Amino acid sequence: MKVMIDTNIIISAALFPKGKAAQALYKAMSSPFEPILCDYVIDELHRKFLEKFPTKRIELEAFLFNLVSALTIVTTPIETKEEEMKIRDPKDRPILRSAIEEHADLFLTGDKDFLESSVSDPRIISVPEFLQLNL
């Protein structure tokens, strides 16, 4: 089962390694899940850390270094998809576009723009919901 990981999950897991987002990330990295991360998210992580957590950039790089081998990194498609227009924030749309292109089953996020959207494929799932999944 393919799971696209959103930026906020990685940020929370990197900053709070014992938190719920980290637990969800580690669950997504274990069978039967196949975690996916798009290159847009990696770029966004670097931008966010530079902007909001400039003193934590080394921690991010170390976290990403360890994480990359356990995830499938995909290229974000350029061509827009109709489904992505259901997301309010245009900056979030490339991530959804990647999830659609990769046929992700789940989109793991804590972002209200995704969670409150009417997107149904992939299934948008919050951290608490994901942690309660029994497969």
PDB file of C-alpha atoms in Angstrom, residues 6-131:
ATOM      1  CA  ASP A   6       3.572  15.245   3.406  1.00  0.00           C
ATOM      2  CA  THR A   7       6.126  17.870   4.402  1.00  0.00           C
ATOM      3  CA  ASN A   8       4.644  18.534   7.836  1.00  0.00           C
ATOM      4  CA  ILE A   9       5.020  14.875   8.816  1.00  0.00           C
ATOM      5  CA  ILE A  10       8.752  14.966   8.054  1.00  0.00           C
ATOM      6  CA  ILE A  11       9.226  18.274   9.893  1.00  0.00           C
ATOM      7  CA  SER A  12       7.414  17.027  12.984  1.00  0.00           C
ATOM      8  CA  ALA A  13       9.255  13.696  12.939  1.00  0.00           C
ATOM      9  CA  ALA A  14      12.631  15.420  12.576  1.00  0.00           C
ATOM     10  CA  LEU A  15      11.962  17.889  15.383  1.00  0.00           C
ATOM     11  CA  PHE A  16      10.072  15.524  17.705  1.00  0.00           C
ATOM     12  CA  PRO A  17      11.435  12.000  17.138  1.00  0.00           C
ATOM     13  CA  LYS A  18       9.232  10.494  19.859  1.00  0.00           C
ATOM     14  CA  GLY A  19       6.037  12.254  18.761  1.00  0.00           C
ATOM     15  CA  LYS A  20       2.962  10.931  16.978  1.00  0.00           C
ATOM     16  CA  ALA A  21       4.095  12.130  13.534  1.00  0.00           C
ATOM     17  CA  ALA A  22       7.370  10.225  13.967  1.00  0.00           C
ATOM     18  CA  GLN A  23       5.434   7.115  14.994  1.00  0.00           C
ATOM     19  CA  ALA A  24       3.257   7.474  11.888  1.00  0.00           C
ATOM     20  CA  LEU A  25       6.308   7.960   9.663  1.00  0.00           C
ATOM     21  CA  TYR A  26       7.988   4.845  11.055  1.00  0.00           C
ATOM     22  CA  LYS A  27       4.766   2.869  10.613  1.00  0.00           C
ATOM     23  CA  ALA A  28       4.569   4.071   6.991  1.00  0.00           C
ATOM     24  CA  MET A  29       8.101   2.763   6.503  1.00  0.00           C
ATOM     25  CA  SER A  30       7.157  -0.764   7.521  1.00  0.00           C
ATOM     26  CA  SER A  31       5.260  -3.518   5.730  1.00  0.00           C
ATOM     27  CA  PRO A  32       2.663  -3.515   4.209  1.00  0.00           C
ATOM     28  CA  PHE A  33       3.289   0.157   3.433  1.00  0.00           C
ATOM     29  CA  GLU A  34       5.492   1.628   0.710  1.00  0.00           C
ATOM     30  CA  PRO A  35       6.428   5.204   1.670  1.00  0.00           C
ATOM     31  CA  ILE A  36       6.779   7.778  -1.108  1.00  0.00           C
ATOM     32  CA  LEU A  37       8.302  11.234  -0.932  1.00  0.00           C
ATOM     33  CA  CYS A  38       8.343  13.642  -3.853  1.00  0.00           C
ATOM     34  CA  ASP A  39      11.278  15.888  -4.631  1.00  0.00           C
ATOM     35  CA  TYR A  40       9.018  18.920  -4.127  1.00  0.00           C
ATOM     36  CA  VAL A  41       8.668  17.941  -0.445  1.00  0.00           C
ATOM     37  CA  ILE A  42      12.434  17.704  -0.065  1.00  0.00           C
ATOM     38  CA  ASP A  43      12.826  21.196  -1.550  1.00  0.00           C
ATOM     39  CA  GLU A  44      10.029  22.474   0.689  1.00  0.00           C
ATOM     40  CA  LEU A  45      11.722  20.952   3.750  1.00  0.00           C
ATOM     41  CA  HIS A  46      14.897  22.868   3.001  1.00  0.00           C
ATOM     42  CA  ARG A  47      12.952  26.123   2.499  1.00  0.00           C
ATOM     43  CA  LYS A  48      10.913  25.684   5.704  1.00  0.00           C
ATOM     44  CA  PHE A  49      13.921  24.828   7.840  1.00  0.00           C
ATOM     45  CA  LEU A  50      15.876  27.788   6.467  1.00  0.00           C
ATOM     46  CA  GLU A  51      12.903  30.081   7.179  1.00  0.00           C
ATOM     47  CA  LYS A  52      11.628  28.731  10.518  1.00  0.00           C
ATOM     48  CA  PHE A  53      14.366  26.566  12.021  1.00  0.00           C
ATOM     49  CA  PRO A  54      17.706  27.849  10.691  1.00  0.00           C
ATOM     50  CA  THR A  55      19.629  26.448  13.665  1.00  0.00           C
ATOM     51  CA  LYS A  56      18.208  22.950  13.019  1.00  0.00           C
ATOM     52  CA  ARG A  57      19.361  22.508   9.411  1.00  0.00           C
ATOM     53  CA  ILE A  58      22.101  20.036  10.314  1.00  0.00           C
ATOM     54  CA  GLU A  59      19.539  17.901  12.151  1.00  0.00           C
ATOM     55  CA  LEU A  60      17.307  17.959   9.076  1.00  0.00           C
ATOM     56  CA  GLU A  61      20.147  16.868   6.799  1.00  0.00           C
ATOM     57  CA  ALA A  62      21.064  13.999   9.126  1.00  0.00           C
ATOM     58  CA  PHE A  63      17.415  12.966   9.389  1.00  0.00           C
ATOM     59  CA  LEU A  64      16.943  13.073   5.608  1.00  0.00           C
ATOM     60  CA  PHE A  65      20.173  11.161   5.024  1.00  0.00           C
ATOM     61  CA  ASN A  66      18.877   8.301   7.167  1.00  0.00           C
ATOM     62  CA  LEU A  67      15.351   8.517   5.784  1.00  0.00           C
ATOM     63  CA  VAL A  68      16.091   8.575   2.054  1.00  0.00           C
ATOM     64  CA  SER A  69      17.202   4.958   1.889  1.00  0.00           C
ATOM     65  CA  ALA A  70      13.858   3.800   3.338  1.00  0.00           C
ATOM     66  CA  LEU A  71      11.632   5.828   0.993  1.00  0.00           C
ATOM     67  CA  THR A  72      10.954   5.956  -2.698  1.00  0.00           C
ATOM     68  CA  ILE A  73      11.769   9.457  -3.954  1.00  0.00           C
ATOM     69  CA  VAL A  74       9.732  10.503  -6.997  1.00  0.00           C
ATOM     70  CA  THR A  75       9.892  13.443  -9.358  1.00  0.00           C
ATOM     71  CA  THR A  76       7.034  15.905  -9.075  1.00  0.00           C
ATOM     72  CA  PRO A  77       5.116  16.079 -12.360  1.00  0.00           C
ATOM     73  CA  ILE A  78       4.891  19.472 -14.038  1.00  0.00           C
ATOM     74  CA  GLU A  79       1.515  18.985 -15.693  1.00  0.00           C
ATOM     75  CA  THR A  80      -1.386  19.838 -13.386  1.00  0.00           C
ATOM     76  CA  LYS A  81      -4.194  17.418 -12.559  1.00  0.00           C
ATOM     77  CA  GLU A  82      -7.850  18.403 -12.270  1.00  0.00           C
ATOM     78  CA  GLU A  83      -8.140  16.778  -8.830  1.00  0.00           C
ATOM     79  CA  GLU A  84      -5.489  19.052  -7.340  1.00  0.00           C
ATOM     80  CA  MET A  85      -7.748  22.095  -7.736  1.00  0.00           C
ATOM     81  CA  LYS A  86      -9.658  20.803  -4.687  1.00  0.00           C
ATOM     82  CA  ILE A  87      -6.733  21.959  -2.531  1.00  0.00           C
ATOM     83  CA  ARG A  88      -6.933  25.595  -1.376  1.00  0.00           C
ATOM     84  CA  ASP A  89      -3.210  26.313  -1.152  1.00  0.00           C
ATOM     85  CA  PRO A  90      -1.556  26.290  -4.581  1.00  0.00           C
ATOM     86  CA  LYS A  91       1.796  25.466  -2.906  1.00  0.00           C
ATOM     87  CA  ASP A  92       0.338  22.134  -1.744  1.00  0.00           C
ATOM     88  CA  ARG A  93      -0.921  21.071  -5.154  1.00  0.00           C
ATOM     89  CA  PRO A  94       2.371  19.658  -6.524  1.00  0.00           C
ATOM     90  CA  ILE A  95       2.495  17.202  -3.626  1.00  0.00           C
ATOM     91  CA  LEU A  96      -1.021  15.950  -4.349  1.00  0.00           C
ATOM     92  CA  ARG A  97      -0.125  15.816  -8.049  1.00  0.00           C
ATOM     93  CA  SER A  98       2.771  13.518  -7.191  1.00  0.00           C
ATOM     94  CA  ALA A  99       0.530  11.295  -5.060  1.00  0.00           C
ATOM     95  CA  ILE A 100      -1.972  10.985  -7.909  1.00  0.00           C
ATOM     96  CA  GLU A 101       0.743  10.296 -10.484  1.00  0.00           C
ATOM     97  CA  GLU A 102       2.284   7.591  -8.285  1.00  0.00           C
ATOM     98  CA  HIS A 103      -1.099   5.982  -7.561  1.00  0.00           C
ATOM     99  CA  ALA A 104      -0.677   6.440  -3.814  1.00  0.00           C
ATOM    100  CA  ASP A 105      -3.344   4.713  -1.758  1.00  0.00           C
ATOM    101  CA  LEU A 106      -2.926   7.065   1.198  1.00  0.00           C
ATOM    102  CA  PHE A 107      -1.711  10.613   1.696  1.00  0.00           C
ATOM    103  CA  LEU A 108      -0.377  11.058   5.239  1.00  0.00           C
ATOM    104  CA  THR A 109      -0.625  14.654   6.435  1.00  0.00           C
ATOM    105  CA  GLY A 110      -1.432  16.998   9.271  1.00  0.00           C
ATOM    106  CA  ASP A 111      -2.300  19.861   6.893  1.00  0.00           C
ATOM    107  CA  LYS A 112      -5.903  21.067   7.232  1.00  0.00           C
ATOM    108  CA  ASP A 113      -5.981  22.113   3.576  1.00  0.00           C
ATOM    109  CA  PHE A 114      -5.631  18.455   2.667  1.00  0.00           C
ATOM    110  CA  LEU A 115      -7.670  17.019   5.525  1.00  0.00           C
ATOM    111  CA  GLU A 116     -10.624  19.329   4.846  1.00  0.00           C
ATOM    112  CA  SER A 117     -10.521  18.898   1.069  1.00  0.00           C
ATOM    113  CA  SER A 118     -12.905  16.748  -0.923  1.00  0.00           C
ATOM    114  CA  VAL A 119     -10.058  14.724  -2.420  1.00  0.00           C
ATOM    115  CA  SER A 120     -10.886  11.032  -2.224  1.00  0.00           C
ATOM    116  CA  ASP A 121      -8.129   9.430  -4.293  1.00  0.00           C
ATOM    117  CA  PRO A 122      -5.690   9.101  -2.713  1.00  0.00           C
ATOM    118  CA  ARG A 123      -7.358   8.850   0.673  1.00  0.00           C
ATOM    119  CA  ILE A 124      -6.190  11.771   2.800  1.00  0.00           C
ATOM    120  CA  ILE A 125      -5.387  10.478   6.273  1.00  0.00           C
ATOM    121  CA  SER A 126      -4.348  12.183   9.502  1.00  0.00           C
ATOM    122  CA  VAL A 127      -1.678  10.936  11.876  1.00  0.00           C
ATOM    123  CA  PRO A 128      -4.149   9.606  14.490  1.00  0.00           C
ATOM    124  CA  GLU A 129      -6.189   7.803  11.812  1.00  0.00           C
ATOM    125  CA  PHE A 130      -3.061   6.287  10.284  1.00  0.00           C
ATOM    126  CA  LEU A 131      -1.764   5.094  13.633  1.00  0.00           C
TER     127      LEU A 131
END
